Coordinates of C-alpha atoms and ligand atoms in Angstrom, one line a residue:
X25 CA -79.2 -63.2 1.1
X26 CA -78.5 -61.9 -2.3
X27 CA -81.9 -60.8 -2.7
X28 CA -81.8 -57.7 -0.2
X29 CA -80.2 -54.3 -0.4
X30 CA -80.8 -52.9 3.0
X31 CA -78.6 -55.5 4.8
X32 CA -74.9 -55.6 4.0
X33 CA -73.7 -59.4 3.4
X34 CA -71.9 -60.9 6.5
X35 CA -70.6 -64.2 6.0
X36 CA -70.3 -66.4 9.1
X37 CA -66.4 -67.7 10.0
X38 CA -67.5 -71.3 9.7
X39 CA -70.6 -73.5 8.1
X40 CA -71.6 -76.5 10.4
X41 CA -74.0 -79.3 8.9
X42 CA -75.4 -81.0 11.8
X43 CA -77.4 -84.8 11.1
X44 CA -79.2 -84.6 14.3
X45 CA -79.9 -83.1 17.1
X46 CA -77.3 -84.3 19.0
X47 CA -74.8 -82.6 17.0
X48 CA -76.5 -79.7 17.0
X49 CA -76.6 -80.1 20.6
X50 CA -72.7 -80.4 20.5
X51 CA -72.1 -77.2 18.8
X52 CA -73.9 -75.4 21.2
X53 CA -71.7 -76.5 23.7
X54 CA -68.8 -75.6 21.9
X55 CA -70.0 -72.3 21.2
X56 CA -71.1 -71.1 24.4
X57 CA -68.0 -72.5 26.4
X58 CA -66.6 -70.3 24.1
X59 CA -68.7 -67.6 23.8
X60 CA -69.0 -67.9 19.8
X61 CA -71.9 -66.6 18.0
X62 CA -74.4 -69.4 17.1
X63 CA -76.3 -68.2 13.6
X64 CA -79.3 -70.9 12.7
X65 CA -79.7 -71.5 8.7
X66 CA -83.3 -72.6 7.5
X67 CA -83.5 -72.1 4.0
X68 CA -82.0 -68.7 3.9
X69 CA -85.4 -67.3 2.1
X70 CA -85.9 -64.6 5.0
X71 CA -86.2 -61.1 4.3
X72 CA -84.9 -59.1 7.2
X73 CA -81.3 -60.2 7.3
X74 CA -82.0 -62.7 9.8
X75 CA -79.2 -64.8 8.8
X76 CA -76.4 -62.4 8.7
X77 CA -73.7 -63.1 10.9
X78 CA -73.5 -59.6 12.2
X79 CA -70.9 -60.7 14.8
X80 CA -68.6 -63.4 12.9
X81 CA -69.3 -67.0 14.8
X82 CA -70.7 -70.2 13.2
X83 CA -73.7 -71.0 10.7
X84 CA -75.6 -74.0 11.8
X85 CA -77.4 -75.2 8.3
X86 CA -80.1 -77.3 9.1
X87 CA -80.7 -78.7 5.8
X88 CA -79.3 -82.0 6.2
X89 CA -81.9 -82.6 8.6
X90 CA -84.7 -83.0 6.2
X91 CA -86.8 -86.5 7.8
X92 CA -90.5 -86.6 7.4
X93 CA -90.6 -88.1 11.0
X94 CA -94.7 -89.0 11.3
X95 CA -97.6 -88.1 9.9
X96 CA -101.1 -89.2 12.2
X97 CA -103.6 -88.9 9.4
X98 CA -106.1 -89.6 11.9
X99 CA -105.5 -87.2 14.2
X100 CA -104.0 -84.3 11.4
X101 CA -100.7 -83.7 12.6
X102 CA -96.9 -84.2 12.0
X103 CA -93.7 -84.2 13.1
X104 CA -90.9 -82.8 10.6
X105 CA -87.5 -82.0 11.2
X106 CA -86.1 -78.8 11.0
X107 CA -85.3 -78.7 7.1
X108 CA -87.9 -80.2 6.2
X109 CA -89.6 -77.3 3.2
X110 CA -93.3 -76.5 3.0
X111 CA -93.4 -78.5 -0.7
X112 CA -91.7 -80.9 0.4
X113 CA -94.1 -81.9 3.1
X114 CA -96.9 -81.4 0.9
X115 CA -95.6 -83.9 -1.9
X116 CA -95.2 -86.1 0.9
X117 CA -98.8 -85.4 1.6
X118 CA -99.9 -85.9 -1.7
X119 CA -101.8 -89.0 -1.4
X120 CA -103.3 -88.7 2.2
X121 CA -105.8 -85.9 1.3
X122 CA -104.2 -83.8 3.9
X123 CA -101.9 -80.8 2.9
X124 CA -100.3 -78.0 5.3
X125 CA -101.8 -74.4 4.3
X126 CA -99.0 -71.8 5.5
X127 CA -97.4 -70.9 2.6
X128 CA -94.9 -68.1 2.1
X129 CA -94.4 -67.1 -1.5
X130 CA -90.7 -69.5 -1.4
X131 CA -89.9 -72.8 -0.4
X132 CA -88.9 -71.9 3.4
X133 CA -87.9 -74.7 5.8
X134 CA -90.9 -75.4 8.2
X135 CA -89.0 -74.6 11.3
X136 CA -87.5 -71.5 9.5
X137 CA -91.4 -70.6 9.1
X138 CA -91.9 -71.2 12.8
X139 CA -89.0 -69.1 14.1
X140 CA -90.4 -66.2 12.2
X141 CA -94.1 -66.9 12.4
X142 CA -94.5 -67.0 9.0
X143 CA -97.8 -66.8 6.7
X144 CA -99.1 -66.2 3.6
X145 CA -102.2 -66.2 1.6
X146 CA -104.0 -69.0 3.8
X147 CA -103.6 -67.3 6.9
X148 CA -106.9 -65.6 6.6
X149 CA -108.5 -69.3 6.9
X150 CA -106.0 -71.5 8.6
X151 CA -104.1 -69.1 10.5
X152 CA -100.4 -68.2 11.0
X153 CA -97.9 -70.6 11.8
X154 CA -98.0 -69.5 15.5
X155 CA -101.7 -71.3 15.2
X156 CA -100.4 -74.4 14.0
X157 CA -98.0 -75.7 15.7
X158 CA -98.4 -78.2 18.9
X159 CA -95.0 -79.0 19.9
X160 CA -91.2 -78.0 18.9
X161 CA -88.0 -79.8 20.1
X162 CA -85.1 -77.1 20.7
X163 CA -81.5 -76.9 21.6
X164 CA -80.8 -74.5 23.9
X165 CA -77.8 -71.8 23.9
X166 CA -76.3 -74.7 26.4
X167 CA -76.8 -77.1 24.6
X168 CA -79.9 -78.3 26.4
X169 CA -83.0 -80.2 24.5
X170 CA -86.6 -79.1 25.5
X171 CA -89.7 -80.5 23.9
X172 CA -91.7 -77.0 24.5
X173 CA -95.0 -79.0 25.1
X174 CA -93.2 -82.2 26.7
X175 CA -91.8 -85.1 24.6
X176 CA -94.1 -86.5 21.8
X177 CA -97.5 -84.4 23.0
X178 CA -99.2 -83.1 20.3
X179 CA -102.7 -82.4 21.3
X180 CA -105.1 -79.6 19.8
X181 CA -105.7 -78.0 23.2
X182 CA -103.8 -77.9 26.8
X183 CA -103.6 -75.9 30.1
X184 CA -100.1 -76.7 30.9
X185 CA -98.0 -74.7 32.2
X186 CA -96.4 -71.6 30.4
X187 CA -96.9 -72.0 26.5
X188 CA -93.0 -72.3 25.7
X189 CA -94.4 -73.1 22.1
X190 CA -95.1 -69.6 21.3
X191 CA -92.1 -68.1 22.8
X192 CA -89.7 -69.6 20.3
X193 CA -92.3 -69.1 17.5
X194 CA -91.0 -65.9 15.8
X195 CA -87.8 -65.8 18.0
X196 CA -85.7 -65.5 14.7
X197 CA -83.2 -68.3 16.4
X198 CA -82.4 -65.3 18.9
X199 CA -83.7 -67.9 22.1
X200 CA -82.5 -71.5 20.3
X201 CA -82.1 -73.8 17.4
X202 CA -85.7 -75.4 16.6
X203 CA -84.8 -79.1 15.3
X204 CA -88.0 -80.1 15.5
X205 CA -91.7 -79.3 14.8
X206 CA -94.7 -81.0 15.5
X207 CA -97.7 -79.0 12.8
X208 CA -101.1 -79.4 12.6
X209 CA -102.1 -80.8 9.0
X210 CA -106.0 -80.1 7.4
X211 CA -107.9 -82.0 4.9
X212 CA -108.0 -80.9 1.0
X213 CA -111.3 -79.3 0.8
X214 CA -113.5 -81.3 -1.2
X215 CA -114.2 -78.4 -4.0
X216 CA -112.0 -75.1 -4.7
X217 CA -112.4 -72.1 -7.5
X218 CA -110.2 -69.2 -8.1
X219 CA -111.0 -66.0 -9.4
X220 CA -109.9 -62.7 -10.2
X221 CA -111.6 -60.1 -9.9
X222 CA -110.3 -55.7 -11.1
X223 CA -111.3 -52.8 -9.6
X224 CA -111.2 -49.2 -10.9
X225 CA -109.3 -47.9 -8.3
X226 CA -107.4 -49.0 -5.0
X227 CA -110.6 -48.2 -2.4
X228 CA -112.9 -50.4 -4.1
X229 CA -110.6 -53.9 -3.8
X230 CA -109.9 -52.8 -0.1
X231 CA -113.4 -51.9 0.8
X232 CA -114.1 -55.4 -0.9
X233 CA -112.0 -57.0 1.4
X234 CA -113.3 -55.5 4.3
X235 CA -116.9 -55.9 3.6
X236 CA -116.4 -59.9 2.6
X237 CA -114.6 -60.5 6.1
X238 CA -117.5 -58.2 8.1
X239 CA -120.2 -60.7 6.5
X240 CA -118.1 -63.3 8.3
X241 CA -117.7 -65.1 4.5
X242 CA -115.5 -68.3 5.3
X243 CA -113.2 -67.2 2.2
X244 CA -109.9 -69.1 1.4
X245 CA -107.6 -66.4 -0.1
X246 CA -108.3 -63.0 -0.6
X247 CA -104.7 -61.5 -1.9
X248 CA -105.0 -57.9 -3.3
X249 CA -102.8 -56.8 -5.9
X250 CA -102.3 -53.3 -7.4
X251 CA -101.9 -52.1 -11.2
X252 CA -98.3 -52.1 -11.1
X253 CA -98.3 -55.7 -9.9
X254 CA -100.8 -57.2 -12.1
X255 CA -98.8 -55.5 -15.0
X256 CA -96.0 -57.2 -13.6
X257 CA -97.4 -60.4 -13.2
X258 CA -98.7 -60.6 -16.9
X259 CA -95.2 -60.0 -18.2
X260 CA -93.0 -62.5 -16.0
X261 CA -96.1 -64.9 -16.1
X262 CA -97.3 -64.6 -19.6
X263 CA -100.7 -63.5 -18.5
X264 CA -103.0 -61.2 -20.1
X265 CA -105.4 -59.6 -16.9
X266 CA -106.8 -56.1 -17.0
X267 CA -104.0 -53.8 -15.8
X268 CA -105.8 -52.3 -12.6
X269 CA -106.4 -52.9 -9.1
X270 CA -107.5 -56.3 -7.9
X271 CA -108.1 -59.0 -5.7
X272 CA -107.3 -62.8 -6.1
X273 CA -109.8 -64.9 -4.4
X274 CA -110.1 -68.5 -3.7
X275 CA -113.5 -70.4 -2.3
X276 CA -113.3 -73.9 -1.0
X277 CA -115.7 -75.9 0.9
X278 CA -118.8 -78.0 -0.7
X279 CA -120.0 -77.0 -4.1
X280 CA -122.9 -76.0 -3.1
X281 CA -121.1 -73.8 -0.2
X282 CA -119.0 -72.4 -2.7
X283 CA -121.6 -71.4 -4.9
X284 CA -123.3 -69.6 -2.2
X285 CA -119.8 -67.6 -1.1
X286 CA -119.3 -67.1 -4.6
X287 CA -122.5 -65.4 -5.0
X288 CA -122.2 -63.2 -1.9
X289 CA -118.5 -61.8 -2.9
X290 CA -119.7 -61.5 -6.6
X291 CA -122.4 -59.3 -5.0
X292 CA -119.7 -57.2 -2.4
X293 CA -117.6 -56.9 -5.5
X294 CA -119.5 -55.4 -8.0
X295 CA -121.2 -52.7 -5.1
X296 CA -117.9 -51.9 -5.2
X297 CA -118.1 -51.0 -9.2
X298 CA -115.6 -55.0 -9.5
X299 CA -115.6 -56.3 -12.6
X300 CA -117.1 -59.6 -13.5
X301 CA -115.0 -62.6 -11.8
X302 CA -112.7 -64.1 -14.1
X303 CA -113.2 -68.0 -13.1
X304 CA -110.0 -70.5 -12.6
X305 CA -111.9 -73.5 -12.3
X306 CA -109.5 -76.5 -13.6
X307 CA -106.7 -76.8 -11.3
X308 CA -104.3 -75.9 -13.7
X309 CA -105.8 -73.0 -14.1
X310 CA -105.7 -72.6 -10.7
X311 CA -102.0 -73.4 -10.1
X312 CA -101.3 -71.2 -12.8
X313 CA -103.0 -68.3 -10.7
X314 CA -101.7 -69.1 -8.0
X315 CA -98.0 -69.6 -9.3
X316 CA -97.9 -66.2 -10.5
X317 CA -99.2 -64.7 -7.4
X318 CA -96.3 -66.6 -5.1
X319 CA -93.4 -65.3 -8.0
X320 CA -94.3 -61.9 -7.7
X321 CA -91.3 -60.3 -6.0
X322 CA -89.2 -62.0 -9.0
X323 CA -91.7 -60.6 -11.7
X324 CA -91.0 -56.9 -10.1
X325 CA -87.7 -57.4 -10.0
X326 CA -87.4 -58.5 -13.7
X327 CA -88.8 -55.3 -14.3
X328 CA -85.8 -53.8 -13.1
X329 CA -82.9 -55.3 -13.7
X330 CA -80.0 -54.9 -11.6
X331 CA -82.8 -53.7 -8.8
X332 CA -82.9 -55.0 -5.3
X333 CA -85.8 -55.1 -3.7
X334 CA -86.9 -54.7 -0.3
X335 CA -90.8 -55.1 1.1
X336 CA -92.3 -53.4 3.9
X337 CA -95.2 -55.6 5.9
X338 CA -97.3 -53.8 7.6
X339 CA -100.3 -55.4 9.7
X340 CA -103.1 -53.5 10.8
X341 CA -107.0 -53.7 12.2
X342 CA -108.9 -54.5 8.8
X343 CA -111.3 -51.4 9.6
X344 CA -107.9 -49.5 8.8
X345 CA -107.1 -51.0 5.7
X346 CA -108.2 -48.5 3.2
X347 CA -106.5 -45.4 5.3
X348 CA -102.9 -46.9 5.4
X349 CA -102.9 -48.0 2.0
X350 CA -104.4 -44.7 0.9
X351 CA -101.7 -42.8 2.9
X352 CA -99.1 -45.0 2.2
X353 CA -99.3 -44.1 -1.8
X354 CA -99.3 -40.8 -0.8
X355 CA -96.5 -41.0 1.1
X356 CA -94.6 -42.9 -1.9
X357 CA -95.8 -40.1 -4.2
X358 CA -94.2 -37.8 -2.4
X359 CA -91.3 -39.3 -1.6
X360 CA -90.5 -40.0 -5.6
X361 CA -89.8 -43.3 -5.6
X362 CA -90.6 -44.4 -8.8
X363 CA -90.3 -48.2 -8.8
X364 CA -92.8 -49.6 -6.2
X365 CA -95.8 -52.2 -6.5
X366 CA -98.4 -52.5 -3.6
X367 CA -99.7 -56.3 -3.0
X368 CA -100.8 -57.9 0.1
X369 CA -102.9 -60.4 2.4
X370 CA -105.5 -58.1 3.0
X371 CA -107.6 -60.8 4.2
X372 CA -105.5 -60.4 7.2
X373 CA -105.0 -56.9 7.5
X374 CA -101.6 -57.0 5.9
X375 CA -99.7 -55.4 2.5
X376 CA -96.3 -55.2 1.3
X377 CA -95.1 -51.9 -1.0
X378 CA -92.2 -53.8 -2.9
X379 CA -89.6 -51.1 -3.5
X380 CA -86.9 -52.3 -6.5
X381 CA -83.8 -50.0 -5.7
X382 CA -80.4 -49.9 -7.1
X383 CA -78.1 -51.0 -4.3
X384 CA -75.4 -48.6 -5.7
X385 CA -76.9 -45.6 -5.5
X386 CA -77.6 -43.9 -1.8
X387 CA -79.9 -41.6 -2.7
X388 CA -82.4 -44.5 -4.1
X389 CA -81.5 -46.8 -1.2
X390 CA -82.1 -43.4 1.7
X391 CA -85.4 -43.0 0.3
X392 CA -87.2 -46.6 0.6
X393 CA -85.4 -46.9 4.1
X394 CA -87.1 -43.4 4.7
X395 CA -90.2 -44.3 3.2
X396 CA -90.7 -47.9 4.7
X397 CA -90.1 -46.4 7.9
X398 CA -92.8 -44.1 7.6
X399 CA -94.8 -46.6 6.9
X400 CA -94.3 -48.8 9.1
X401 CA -94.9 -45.6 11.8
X402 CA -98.2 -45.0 10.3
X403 CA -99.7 -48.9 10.7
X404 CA -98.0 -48.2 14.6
X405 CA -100.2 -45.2 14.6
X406 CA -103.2 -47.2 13.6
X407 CA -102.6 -49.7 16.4
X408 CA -100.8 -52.1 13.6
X409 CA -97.5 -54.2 13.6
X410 CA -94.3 -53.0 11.7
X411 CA -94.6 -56.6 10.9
X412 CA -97.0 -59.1 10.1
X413 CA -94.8 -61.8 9.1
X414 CA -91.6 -61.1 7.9
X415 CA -90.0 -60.7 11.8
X416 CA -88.1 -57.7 13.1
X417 CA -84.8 -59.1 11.5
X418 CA -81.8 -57.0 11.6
X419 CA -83.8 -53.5 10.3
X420 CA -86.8 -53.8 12.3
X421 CA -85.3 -53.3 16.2
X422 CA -85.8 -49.3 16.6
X423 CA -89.6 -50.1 15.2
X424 CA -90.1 -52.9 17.7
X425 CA -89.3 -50.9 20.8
X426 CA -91.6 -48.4 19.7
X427 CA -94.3 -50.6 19.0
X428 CA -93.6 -53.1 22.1
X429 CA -92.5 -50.4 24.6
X430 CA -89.7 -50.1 27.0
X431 CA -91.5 -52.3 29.1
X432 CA -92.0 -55.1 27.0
X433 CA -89.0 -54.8 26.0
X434 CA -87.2 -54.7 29.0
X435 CA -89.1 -57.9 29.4
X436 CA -88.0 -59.4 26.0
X437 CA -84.1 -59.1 26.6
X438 CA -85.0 -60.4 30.5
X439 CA -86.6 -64.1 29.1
X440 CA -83.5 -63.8 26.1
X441 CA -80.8 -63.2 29.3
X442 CA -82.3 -66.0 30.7
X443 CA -82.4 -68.7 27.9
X444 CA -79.0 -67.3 26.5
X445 CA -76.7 -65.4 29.2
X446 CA -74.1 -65.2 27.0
X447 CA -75.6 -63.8 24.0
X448 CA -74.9 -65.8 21.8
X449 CA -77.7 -67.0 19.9
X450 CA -78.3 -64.7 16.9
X451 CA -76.6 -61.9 17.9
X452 CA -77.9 -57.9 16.8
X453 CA -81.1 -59.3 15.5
X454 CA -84.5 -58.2 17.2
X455 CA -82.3 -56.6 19.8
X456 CA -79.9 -54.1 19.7
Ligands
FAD502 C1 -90.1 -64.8 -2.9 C2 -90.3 -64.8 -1.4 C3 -91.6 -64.7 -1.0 C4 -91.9 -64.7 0.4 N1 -93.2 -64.6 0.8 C5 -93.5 -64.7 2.1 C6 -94.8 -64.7 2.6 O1 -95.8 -64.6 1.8 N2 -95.0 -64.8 3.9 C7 -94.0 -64.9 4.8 O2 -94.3 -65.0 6.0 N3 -92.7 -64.9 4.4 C8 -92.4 -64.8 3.1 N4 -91.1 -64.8 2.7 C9 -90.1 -64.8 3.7 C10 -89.5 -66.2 4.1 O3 -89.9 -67.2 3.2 C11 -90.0 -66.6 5.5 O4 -89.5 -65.6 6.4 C12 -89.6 -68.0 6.0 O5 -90.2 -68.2 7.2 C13 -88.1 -68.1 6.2 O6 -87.8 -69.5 6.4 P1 -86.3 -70.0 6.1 O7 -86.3 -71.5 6.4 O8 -85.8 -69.6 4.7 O9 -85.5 -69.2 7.2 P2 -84.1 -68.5 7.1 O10 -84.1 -67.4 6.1 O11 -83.0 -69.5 6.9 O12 -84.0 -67.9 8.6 C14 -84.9 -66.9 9.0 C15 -84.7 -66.6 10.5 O13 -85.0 -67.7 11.3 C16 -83.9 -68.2 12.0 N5 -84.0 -69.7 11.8 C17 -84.1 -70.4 10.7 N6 -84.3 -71.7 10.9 C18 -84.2 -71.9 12.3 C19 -84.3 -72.9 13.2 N7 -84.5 -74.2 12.8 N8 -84.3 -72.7 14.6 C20 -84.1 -71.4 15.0 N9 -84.0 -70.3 14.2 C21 -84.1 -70.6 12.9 C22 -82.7 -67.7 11.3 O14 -81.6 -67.5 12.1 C23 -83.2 -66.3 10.8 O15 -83.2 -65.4 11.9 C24 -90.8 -64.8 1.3 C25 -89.5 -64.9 0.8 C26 -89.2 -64.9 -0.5 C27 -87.8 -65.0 -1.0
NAG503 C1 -99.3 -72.4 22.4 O1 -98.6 -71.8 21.3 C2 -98.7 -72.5 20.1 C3 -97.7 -71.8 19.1 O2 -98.0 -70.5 19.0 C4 -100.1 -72.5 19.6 O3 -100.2 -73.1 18.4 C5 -100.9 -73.2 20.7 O4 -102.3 -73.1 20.3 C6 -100.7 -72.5 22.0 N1 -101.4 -73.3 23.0 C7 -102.3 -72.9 23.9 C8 -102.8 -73.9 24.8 O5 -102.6 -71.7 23.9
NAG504 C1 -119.3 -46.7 -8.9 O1 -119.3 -46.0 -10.1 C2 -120.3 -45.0 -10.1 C3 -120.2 -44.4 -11.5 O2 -118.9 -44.0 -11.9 C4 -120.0 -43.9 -9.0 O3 -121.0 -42.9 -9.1 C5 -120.0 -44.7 -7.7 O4 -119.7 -43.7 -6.6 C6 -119.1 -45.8 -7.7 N1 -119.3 -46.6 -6.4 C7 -118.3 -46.9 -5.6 C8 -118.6 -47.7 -4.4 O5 -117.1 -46.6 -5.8
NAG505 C1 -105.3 -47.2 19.4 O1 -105.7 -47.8 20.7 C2 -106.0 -46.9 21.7 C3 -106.2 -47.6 23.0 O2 -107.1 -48.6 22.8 C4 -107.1 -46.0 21.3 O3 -107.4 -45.0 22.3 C5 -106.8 -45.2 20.0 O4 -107.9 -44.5 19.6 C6 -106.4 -46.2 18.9 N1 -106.0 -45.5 17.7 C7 -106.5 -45.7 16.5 C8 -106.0 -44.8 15.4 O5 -107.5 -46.5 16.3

């Protein structure tokens, strides 16, 4: 994708459009009696190169298969196909009072989201996508079909068997082509308020977050967002917020449950020397909030232009939380890089430092590779991820072993040689 610097462009030699699974069936055939790379296409909003046909071979763009297929308001799940986006399913949702919470900052294709186990700021209440999703039809680097929990089940719990489910959930199309997803769907919460809240430096938002989440505080988002990208955020989305640390919350639930959370985090926050919450109470006001939040990477970049960016997305244990992101402005400081803008779902233990680099000059691009490796060794340190939701991708393999292990990995490529003998599916990504 345009977006990215670290990741030279490499076009596939042909675009397929599959209708239905069938065809996509078809084309694996062809590919592996032929021993052709097979490059799945979600909505091409990934951020690790995933889509890069490193090795030639053909681009199968899922979205022509966009169907709604069922949606069980009794029993709060659906079945989408594979480009079927996040908003799209929502709008769909709009009247049944039911909504689907996972929602990276762009309008990613739902199976996308599943094959790199995507998140976002709802994760720290409703989970990742690898909790909410019951059933996934695939085709296989043979062309085989497997419904990974059987044809049509969908239940909430099982014992059966291996849970195939979460093997191809953050597989990066590197095991098959997901054309079908069955997700678990939640009811709107009856109330919801937003609010913002600054901090006068760094430690205090983080130790916030840490302290709301060891009172066990059933919070809805909790998204911290540093000076830089508040200062950001006020230019690109004509907002006028105190340029300094904070945190983005969100409380649903009752009113009278939201009060009381209110009032607990009101309290954490200001031990922490917060400011008053600024309240989004109306939901445009809300929207609004949250809008700005989800456009942030194109706020940064209009900051620079002519910049590329490229986000580290590191996960670690919420007790470490205030070290890495300490250390990791360090790190930056000494590094020199001048352009970058810390944000993140600390709810969850995970932050992004946005880097904005121009792609034509080495030096710049050296140092965030540099940098965002360093990083990423520090949350490994820590007993962290290099990555909490992004995937491994094409830049992310060396870190992988290293946090994984020979072992695991050894283990990894046995299930891949398996599933795809020849190698065909997504080649040079995850792997080397
Ligand atoms: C502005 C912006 C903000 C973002 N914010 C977040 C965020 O907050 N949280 C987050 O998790 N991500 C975020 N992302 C990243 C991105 O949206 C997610 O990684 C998303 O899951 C990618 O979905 P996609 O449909 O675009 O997949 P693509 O980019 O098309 O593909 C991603 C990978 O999955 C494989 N793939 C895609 N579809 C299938 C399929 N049907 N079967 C098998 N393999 C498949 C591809 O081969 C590739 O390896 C953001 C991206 C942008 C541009
Ligand atoms: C199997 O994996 C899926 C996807 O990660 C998950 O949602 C589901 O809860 C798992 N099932 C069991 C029984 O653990
Ligand atoms: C809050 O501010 C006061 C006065 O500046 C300072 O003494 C105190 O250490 C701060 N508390 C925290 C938790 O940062
Ligand atoms: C990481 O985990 C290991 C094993 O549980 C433990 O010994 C070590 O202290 C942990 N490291 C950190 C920094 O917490």
């Amino acid at each position: 994708m345009s977006l990215l610097f670290l990741f030279s462009c490499c076009p596939p030699e042909v675009v397929t459009f599959p209708q239905n699974v069938e065809q996509v069936s078809e084309i694996a055939i062809l590919c592996n009696d032929n021993e052709i790379p097979l490059i799945p296409f979600g909505s091409g909003t990934g951020l690790e190169g995933g889509i890069n046909a490193v090795k030639g071979g053909v681009c199968v763009d899922l979205t022509h298969m966009n169907e709604i297929l069922s949606v069980n308001p009794e029993d709060f799940d659906c079945t989408v196909q594979s480009g079927v986006t996040r908003m799209q399913l929502n709008n769909y949702l709009r009247d049944t009072g039911l909504w689907f919470p996972i929602d990276p900052g762009a309008d990613a294709s739902l199976c996308g989201m599943c094959s790199t186990s995507a998140s976002g700021t709802n994760a720290v209440r409703y989970g990742t996508m690898r909790e909410n999703v019951l059933n996934l039809e695939v085709v296989l680097a043979d062309g085989r079909v497997i419904n990974t929990a059987g044809k049509g089940r969908r239940t909430k719990k099982t014992s059966a068997g291996y849970n195939l489910t979460n093997l191809f959930v953050g597989s990066e199309g590197t095991l098959g082509i997901i054309t079908k997803a069955s997700l678990k769907l939640f009811g709107i919460p009856e109330a919801t308020v937003s609010a913002v809240c600054h901090f006068p430096d760094v430690q205090g938002a983080v130790d916030t977050t840490v302290q709301v989440l060891q009172c066990g505080i059933p919070i809805a988002r909790i998204e911290f967002l540093d000076e830089v990208s508040i200062d950001a955020v006020n230019k690109y989305s004509k907002m006028d917020m105190k340029v300094a640390p904070s945190l983005f919350l969100e409380f649903t639930g009752t009113p009278s449950s939201l009060d009381e959370q209110a009032a607990l985090v009101a309290d954490l926050c200001s031990m922490n020397n917060g400011s008053d919450f600024k309240w989004a109470k109306d939901p445009e006001e809300r929207s609004h909030l949250w809008k700005a939040r989800h456009d942030i990477l194109y706020a940064c970049m209009a900051l620079k232009p002519g910049s590329k960016p490229y986000s580290t997305d590191v996960c670690v244990p919420v007790s470490k939380l205030p070290e890495i992101i300490k250390r990791s402005k360090e790190e930056i400081t000494k590094a020199g890089v001048c352009d970058s803008f810390m944000l993140g779902h600390v709810g969850d233990g995970n932050f992004h430092t946005l880097f904005l680099a121009d792609p034509n000059n080495p030096e710049e691009v050296q140092i965030v590779k540099d940098v965002s490796n360093k990083i990423a060794e520090m949350s490994l340190e820590m007993n962290g991820t290099c990555t909490g939701e992004h995937g491994i991708g094409q830049g992310k393999r060396e870190l992988l072993v290293q946090e994984i292990g020979e072992t695991g990995i050894q283990v990894m490529k046995q299930i891949k040689q398996t599933l795809d003998p020849k190698g065909i599916m997504n080649p040079a990504k995850v792997f080397y």
